[in-house]
Amino acid sequence: MKIAVDVMGGDFAPKAVVEGILLALPSLSNNETILAVGPKDTIQAILDEYQYVGTQIKIVHADQVIEMGEHPTRALSQKPNSSIGIGFGLLKEAKADVFASAGNTGAMMVGSLFSVKTIEGIQRPAIAGFVPQTNGKYAVMLDIGANADCKPEMLEQFALLGSVYFEATTGQSSPRVGLINIGEEEQKGSILAQATHALLKANPKINFIGNIEGKDFFKGKADVIVTDGFTGNIMLKMGESIYNIMKDQGMSNEFIENTNYEKYGGSPIIGINGNVIIAHGASSPVAIKNMIGLCKSVVESKVCEKIKGIIENK
């Protein structure tokens, strides 16, 4: 397995990313390699600082960087030798099994669409987030920001994508799918929510349990939570805020610890012809370590191939 990592992505890059790679090495088997994408001299200097002399980190030189505030499409076209551009090149040419970055989210999304492209039959790929539950498990929520405006048919596909992802990565069959809404009753909610409810209810491939409200978000009612990217992004970030609020007040327990974004490492883009992980811009070395763990999980689960199988047999 070859895991390509954008060393220049994130608020604390490149040092935090290289430190995270080094933290992840003990969890890798001998046939798993990290492709560290970025300026060769910069990466080598940090590795030398930590006296790294192993063979599991291969440097792939990239002399340009797409900054956080840059326009995604323009930056990718104007900076073909950026760490993100080179990373997607590795993925497209099958020289990497997965590509991960804590850099410009828009550039990662655009790069996915233009390099490995969307799986045929998928209207729009989604970004999946992980929502801790009070039972100690987690739910997968999508979309969390790729698609602010959605059609009912898109949300129906998100439910299918999320179900395949959850089953492939956890081994749990027939995951429960819940639709975020302002009430549990079938007739409640916006026009989008009502139309989506009808589609989910009629789809035999989806184990739809009905609407779930905000109060059920963490309660373990659903394994897959479906919503548009606008709502999903707000809810995920609200959930992430719990960790710092409780930490500031000196409070901690297992659930609060599970709201720490570092634990999950990042969010997969689901519905594309390849494995891509977007990590939090403020990722620490621990978050980067867990991002690499998520990369392994996604590759090993073969979720991309399983989604293709479901869509082609629809």
XYZ file of N, CA and C in Angstrom, residues 66-230:
495
model
N -0.326 25.219 -2.897
C -1.620 25.899 -3.000
C -2.000 26.349 -1.599
N -2.083 27.658 -1.409
C -2.390 28.207 -0.084
C -3.875 28.063 0.230
N -4.206 28.188 1.496
C -5.592 27.995 1.952
C -6.586 28.945 1.279
N -6.181 30.183 1.039
C -7.118 31.180 0.518
C -7.207 31.246 -0.988
N -6.468 30.418 -1.694
C -6.446 30.486 -3.156
C -7.696 29.872 -3.780
N -8.051 30.384 -4.974
C -9.190 29.844 -5.723
C -8.821 28.448 -6.214
N -9.592 27.422 -5.854
C -9.215 26.030 -6.141
C -8.894 25.724 -7.602
N -9.841 26.026 -8.506
C -9.654 25.682 -9.920
C -8.477 26.442 -10.520
N -8.395 27.743 -10.227
C -7.306 28.573 -10.757
C -5.959 28.099 -10.235
N -5.907 27.798 -8.943
C -4.642 27.383 -8.329
C -4.136 26.064 -8.913
N -5.050 25.114 -9.117
C -4.642 23.817 -9.670
C -4.101 23.948 -11.094
N -4.715 24.842 -11.876
C -4.254 25.018 -13.262
C -2.955 25.822 -13.324
N -2.797 26.786 -12.426
C -1.610 27.636 -12.435
C -0.426 27.021 -11.698
N -0.705 26.042 -10.845
C 0.367 25.414 -10.060
C 0.340 23.890 -10.245
N 0.688 23.422 -11.434
C 0.660 21.977 -11.698
C 1.663 21.194 -10.859
N 2.711 21.872 -10.389
C 3.726 21.198 -9.572
C 3.507 21.420 -8.082
N 2.270 21.785 -7.723
C 1.947 21.929 -6.295
C 1.872 20.558 -5.646
N 1.982 20.524 -4.329
C 1.907 19.248 -3.611
C 0.552 18.580 -3.836
N -0.523 19.368 -3.927
C -1.849 18.795 -4.193
C -1.920 18.289 -5.630
N -1.407 19.064 -6.583
C -1.412 18.659 -7.986
C -0.621 17.383 -8.222
N 0.568 17.300 -7.629
C 1.417 16.112 -7.774
C 0.761 14.911 -7.086
N 0.142 15.149 -5.927
C -0.535 14.069 -5.201
C -1.646 13.440 -6.016
N -2.448 14.272 -6.678
C -3.522 13.738 -7.518
C -2.962 13.033 -8.746
N -1.812 13.491 -9.231
C -1.153 12.805 -10.336
C -0.752 11.390 -9.947
N -0.233 11.237 -8.749
C 0.143 9.908 -8.244
C -1.078 8.997 -8.147
N -2.189 9.563 -7.672
C -3.417 8.783 -7.504
C -3.981 8.374 -8.867
N -4.011 9.317 -9.809
C -4.552 9.057 -11.143
C -3.744 7.982 -11.874
N -2.418 8.011 -11.695
C -1.531 7.065 -12.383
C -1.369 5.754 -11.607
N -2.142 5.598 -10.536
C -2.107 4.387 -9.698
C -0.742 4.160 -9.062
N 0.001 5.254 -8.848
C 1.277 5.161 -8.129
C 1.056 5.343 -6.629
N -0.179 5.711 -6.267
C -0.590 5.796 -4.864
C -1.980 5.180 -4.755
N -2.257 4.542 -3.616
C -3.573 3.928 -3.385
C -4.556 4.902 -2.763
N -4.024 5.962 -2.163
C -4.859 6.958 -1.497
C -4.058 8.253 -1.402
N -4.752 9.388 -1.437
C -4.096 10.692 -1.290
C -4.808 11.471 -0.199
N -4.024 12.051 0.719
C -4.604 12.777 1.851
C -3.925 14.130 2.033
N -4.718 15.116 2.437
C -4.180 16.455 2.661
C -5.005 17.206 3.693
N -4.315 18.052 4.472
C -4.986 18.969 5.394
C -5.009 20.370 4.795
N -4.765 20.451 3.476
C -4.685 21.742 2.795
C -6.025 22.249 2.304
N -5.977 23.030 1.231
C -7.131 23.705 0.655
C -8.235 22.696 0.286
N -9.351 22.720 1.023
C -10.437 21.755 0.825
C -11.032 21.853 -0.582
N -11.212 23.080 -1.063
C -11.756 23.274 -2.396
C -10.864 22.663 -3.462
N -9.540 22.845 -3.312
C -8.596 22.282 -4.278
C -8.628 20.760 -4.231
N -8.819 20.187 -3.048
C -8.910 18.731 -2.927
C -10.181 18.216 -3.616
N -11.265 18.949 -3.477
C -12.529 18.539 -4.102
C -12.438 18.669 -5.623
N -11.927 19.819 -6.094
C -11.793 20.044 -7.539
C -10.800 19.047 -8.138
N -9.696 18.813 -7.420
C -8.704 17.846 -7.894
C -9.289 16.455 -8.040
N -10.159 16.078 -7.113
C -10.822 14.768 -7.180
C -11.696 14.662 -8.421
N -12.463 15.720 -8.683
C -13.401 15.703 -9.802
C -12.697 15.687 -11.159
N -11.530 16.353 -11.225
C -10.844 16.475 -12.508
C -9.768 15.412 -12.738
N -9.311 14.762 -11.700
C -8.260 13.751 -11.893
C -8.852 12.343 -11.902
N -9.308 11.856 -10.741
C -9.871 10.500 -10.699
C -11.337 10.461 -11.122
N -11.985 11.626 -11.076
C -13.356 11.804 -11.573
C -14.415 11.048 -10.740
N -15.663 11.430 -10.980
C -16.809 10.848 -10.282
C -17.133 9.473 -10.851
N -17.541 8.554 -9.977
C -18.003 7.233 -10.437
C -19.232 7.439 -11.320
N -19.253 6.764 -12.458
C -20.368 6.904 -13.386
C -21.682 6.514 -12.705
N -22.655 7.399 -12.816
C -23.949 7.157 -12.178
C -24.142 7.959 -10.905
N -23.042 8.500 -10.363
C -23.132 9.344 -9.157
C -23.336 10.795 -9.589
N -24.381 11.439 -9.071
C -24.655 12.831 -9.453
C -23.593 13.771 -8.900
N -23.304 13.658 -7.609
C -22.289 14.497 -6.966
C -21.635 13.718 -5.824
N -20.314 13.691 -5.768
C -19.651 13.061 -4.619
C -19.958 13.851 -3.348
N -19.812 13.203 -2.218
C -20.054 13.846 -0.932
C -18.831 13.703 -0.039
N -18.707 14.598 0.922
C -17.678 14.464 1.955
C -18.367 13.897 3.190
N -17.806 12.835 3.742
C -18.403 12.182 4.910
C -17.681 12.605 6.189
N -18.456 12.841 7.227
C -17.891 13.172 8.537
C -18.279 12.115 9.553
N -17.560 12.088 10.665
C -17.809 11.092 11.704
C -18.404 11.771 12.935
N -19.539 11.243 13.370
C -20.263 11.842 14.504
C -20.233 10.867 15.677
N -19.556 11.224 16.789
C -19.516 10.326 17.941
C -20.899 10.138 18.542
N -21.157 8.929 19.036
C -22.449 8.618 19.642
C -22.259 8.294 21.124
N -23.306 8.486 21.899
C -23.205 8.267 23.346
C -23.023 6.794 23.701
N -23.227 5.900 22.735
C -23.010 4.467 22.996
C -21.554 4.048 22.735
N -20.693 5.041 22.438
C -19.278 4.755 22.215
C -18.926 4.495 20.765
N -19.938 4.369 19.911
C -19.699 4.146 18.480
C -19.723 5.478 17.740
N -19.749 5.435 16.423
C -19.866 6.666 15.647
C -20.821 6.453 14.480
N -21.397 7.555 14.017
C -22.236 7.537 12.823
C -21.485 8.258 11.711
N -21.801 7.913 10.479
C -21.244 8.602 9.316
C -22.294 9.586 8.818
N -21.901 10.857 8.670
C -22.837 11.875 8.172
C -22.352 12.409 6.833
N -23.268 12.524 5.886
C -22.958 13.119 4.608
C -24.223 13.739 4.020
N -23.994 14.907 3.453
C -22.757 15.566 3.115
C -22.367 16.544 4.235
N -21.071 16.870 4.332
C -20.651 17.838 5.355
C -20.007 19.084 4.735
N -20.334 19.372 3.468
C -19.839 20.633 2.926
C -19.553 20.696 1.441
N -19.553 19.580 0.754
C -19.241 19.614 -0.683
C -20.403 20.169 -1.498
N -21.636 19.937 -1.022
C -22.829 20.315 -1.786
C -23.808 21.077 -0.894
N -23.709 22.400 -0.923
C -24.581 23.214 -0.062
C -26.039 23.137 -0.503
N -26.244 23.068 -1.802
C -27.602 22.949 -2.352
C -27.773 21.567 -2.957
N -28.817 20.883 -2.566
C -29.016 19.498 -3.013
C -30.427 19.263 -3.548
N -30.545 18.259 -4.403
C -31.834 17.765 -4.867
C -32.158 16.482 -4.099
N -33.417 16.102 -4.016
C -33.777 14.872 -3.298
C -33.023 13.642 -3.789
N -32.826 13.556 -5.113
C -32.129 12.399 -5.691
C -30.676 12.334 -5.226
N -30.062 13.501 -4.976
C -28.693 13.533 -4.466
C -28.641 12.988 -3.039
N -29.595 13.405 -2.216
C -29.627 12.934 -0.828
C -29.895 11.427 -0.777
N -30.712 10.937 -1.709
C -30.957 9.494 -1.784
C -29.644 8.759 -2.084
N -28.856 9.320 -2.995
C -27.561 8.711 -3.305
C -26.602 8.811 -2.120
N -26.649 9.923 -1.393
C -25.789 10.064 -0.205
C -26.106 8.952 0.800
N -27.381 8.632 0.940
C -27.790 7.556 1.857
C -27.194 6.225 1.423
N -27.201 5.985 0.119
C -26.639 4.747 -0.426
C -25.121 4.721 -0.253
N -24.457 5.831 -0.588
C -23.000 5.936 -0.450
C -22.578 5.748 1.004
N -23.303 6.410 1.902
C -22.987 6.304 3.323
C -23.182 4.892 3.848
N -24.229 4.222 3.367
C -24.505 2.848 3.794
C -23.399 1.902 3.353
N -22.965 2.049 2.094
C -21.890 1.192 1.577
C -20.596 1.462 2.341
N -20.305 2.749 2.588
C -19.085 3.099 3.317
C -19.099 2.525 4.736
N -20.224 2.715 5.436
C -20.318 2.255 6.826
C -20.166 0.737 6.903
N -20.849 0.032 6.006
C -20.792 -1.431 6.008
C -19.385 -1.931 5.659
N -18.752 -1.286 4.677
C -17.416 -1.714 4.237
C -16.351 -1.493 5.306
N -16.473 -0.399 6.064
C -15.427 -0.057 7.036
C -15.682 -0.619 8.436
N -16.923 -0.966 8.748
C -17.226 -1.488 10.091
C -17.592 -2.967 10.084
N -18.009 -3.482 8.925
C -18.454 -4.874 8.850
C -19.891 -5.059 9.294
N -20.553 -3.960 9.681
C -21.944 -4.035 10.157
C -22.899 -3.935 8.965
N -23.681 -4.968 8.756
C -24.585 -4.981 7.604
C -25.867 -4.205 7.883
N -26.493 -3.764 6.818
C -27.772 -3.055 6.865
C -27.770 -1.895 7.867
N -26.847 -0.943 7.704
C -26.805 0.194 8.641
C -28.080 1.021 8.601
N -28.466 1.550 9.757
C -29.683 2.352 9.880
C -29.428 3.756 9.327
N -30.307 4.211 8.453
C -30.161 5.528 7.816
C -31.231 6.470 8.350
N -30.793 7.633 8.844
C -31.717 8.647 9.335
C -31.567 9.935 8.557
N -32.671 10.631 8.325
C -32.680 11.908 7.608
C -32.844 13.050 8.611
N -31.893 13.990 8.620
C -31.994 15.136 9.525
C -33.216 15.975 9.150
N -34.053 16.265 10.160
C -35.268 17.032 9.906
C -35.689 17.756 11.190
N -36.732 18.571 11.075
C -37.192 19.347 12.231
C -38.284 18.632 13.016
N -38.559 17.400 12.640
C -39.542 16.592 13.354
C -39.475 15.163 12.868
N -39.967 14.238 13.675
C -39.916 12.821 13.307
C -41.010 12.431 12.313
N -42.097 13.199 12.282
C -43.226 12.846 11.438
C -42.860 12.953 9.951
N -43.437 12.078 9.158
C -43.129 11.980 7.729
C -43.411 13.277 6.974
N -44.459 14.001 7.369
C -44.859 15.191 6.630
C -44.130 16.460 7.074
N -43.221 16.344 8.029
C -42.508 17.510 8.561
C -41.379 17.956 7.621
N -40.958 19.210 7.787
C -39.745 19.678 7.144
C -39.927 20.449 5.859
N -38.781 20.769 5.254
C -38.758 21.528 4.002
C -39.242 20.666 2.843
N -39.405 21.299 1.684
C -39.798 20.561 0.474
C -38.740 19.507 0.156
N -37.448 19.882 0.334
C -36.346 18.946 0.085
C -36.437 17.737 1.018
N -36.658 17.997 2.301
C -36.721 16.908 3.282
C -37.900 15.969 3.009
N -39.045 16.536 2.692
C -40.236 15.709 2.439
C -40.061 14.835 1.190
N -39.507 15.421 0.135
C -39.294 14.661 -1.103
C -38.238 13.579 -0.904
N -37.196 13.909 -0.130
C -36.137 12.927 0.140
C -36.688 11.775 0.976
N -37.511 12.102 1.959
C -38.118 11.082 2.815
C -38.859 10.051 1.968
N -39.613 10.521 0.978
C -40.387 9.614 0.116
C -39.461 8.692 -0.678
N -38.356 9.239 -1.176
C -37.404 8.439 -1.954
C -36.712 7.391 -1.080
N -36.283 7.803 0.108
C -35.580 6.878 1.009
C -36.509 5.756 1.475
N -37.742 6.117 1.744
C -38.730 5.132 2.210
C -39.007 4.073 1.140
N -38.930 4.485 -0.128
C -39.262 3.574 -1.232
C -38.066 2.767 -1.734
N -36.850 3.098 -1.255
C -35.648 2.430 -1.774
C -35.341 1.162 -0.961
N -35.447 -0.022 -1.575
C -35.239 -1.273 -0.835
C -33.777 -1.519 -0.439
N -32.841 -0.769 -1.043
C -31.417 -0.952 -0.724
C -30.983 -0.146 0.500
N -31.920 0.668 1.016
C -31.597 1.546 2.142
C -32.437 1.164 3.354
N -31.782 0.934 4.496
C -32.479 0.619 5.743
C -32.868 1.932 6.423
N -33.932 2.547 5.886
C -34.340 3.880 6.324
C -35.207 3.799 7.578
N -34.771 4.493 8.633
C -35.521 4.470 9.901
C -36.389 5.705 10.085
N -36.317 6.651 9.117
C -37.136 7.859 9.197
C -36.328 9.093 9.555
N -37.059 10.149 9.909
C -36.414 11.412 10.281
C -35.769 11.318 11.656
N -34.647 12.034 11.823
C -34.078 12.205 13.160
C -33.886 13.699 13.407
N -34.134 14.117 14.634
C -34.018 15.532 14.990
C -32.638 15.822 15.571
N -32.374 17.112 15.764
C -31.092 17.528 16.338
C -30.812 16.898 17.691
N -31.872 16.653 18.471
C -31.697 16.058 19.799
C -31.225 14.608 19.734
N -31.384 13.987 18.557
C -30.977 12.586 18.373
C -29.589 12.453 17.751
N -28.958 13.588 17.476
C -27.712 13.618 16.703
C -26.626 12.714 17.281
N -26.516 12.710 18.604
C -25.467 11.935 19.268
C -26.005 10.675 19.959
N -27.289 10.377 19.818
C -27.939 9.364 20.656
C -27.897 7.937 20.116
N -27.191 7.682 19.031
C -27.060 6.319 18.524
C -28.283 5.801 17.799
N -29.140 6.698 17.331
C -30.364 6.261 16.636
C -30.087 5.799 15.208
N -29.065 6.410 14.563
C -28.765 6.077 13.167
C -27.268 5.830 12.997
N -26.934 4.969 12.038
C -25.529 4.711 11.692
C -25.071 5.627 10.570
N -26.018 6.013 9.710
C -25.749 6.925 8.595
C -26.734 8.082 8.708
N -26.202 9.297 8.773
C -27.032 10.497 8.901
C -26.956 11.266 7.584
N -28.119 11.517 6.984
C -28.172 12.147 5.659
C -28.684 13.578 5.764
N -27.982 14.493 5.098
C -28.409 15.880 5.037
C -27.655 16.582 3.912
N -28.054 17.819 3.613
C -27.325 18.592 2.606
C -26.027 19.121 3.220
N -25.088 19.541 2.365
C -23.780 19.966 2.843
C -23.802 21.218 3.696
N -24.783 22.080 3.490
C -24.909 23.303 4.282
C -25.235 22.970 5.738
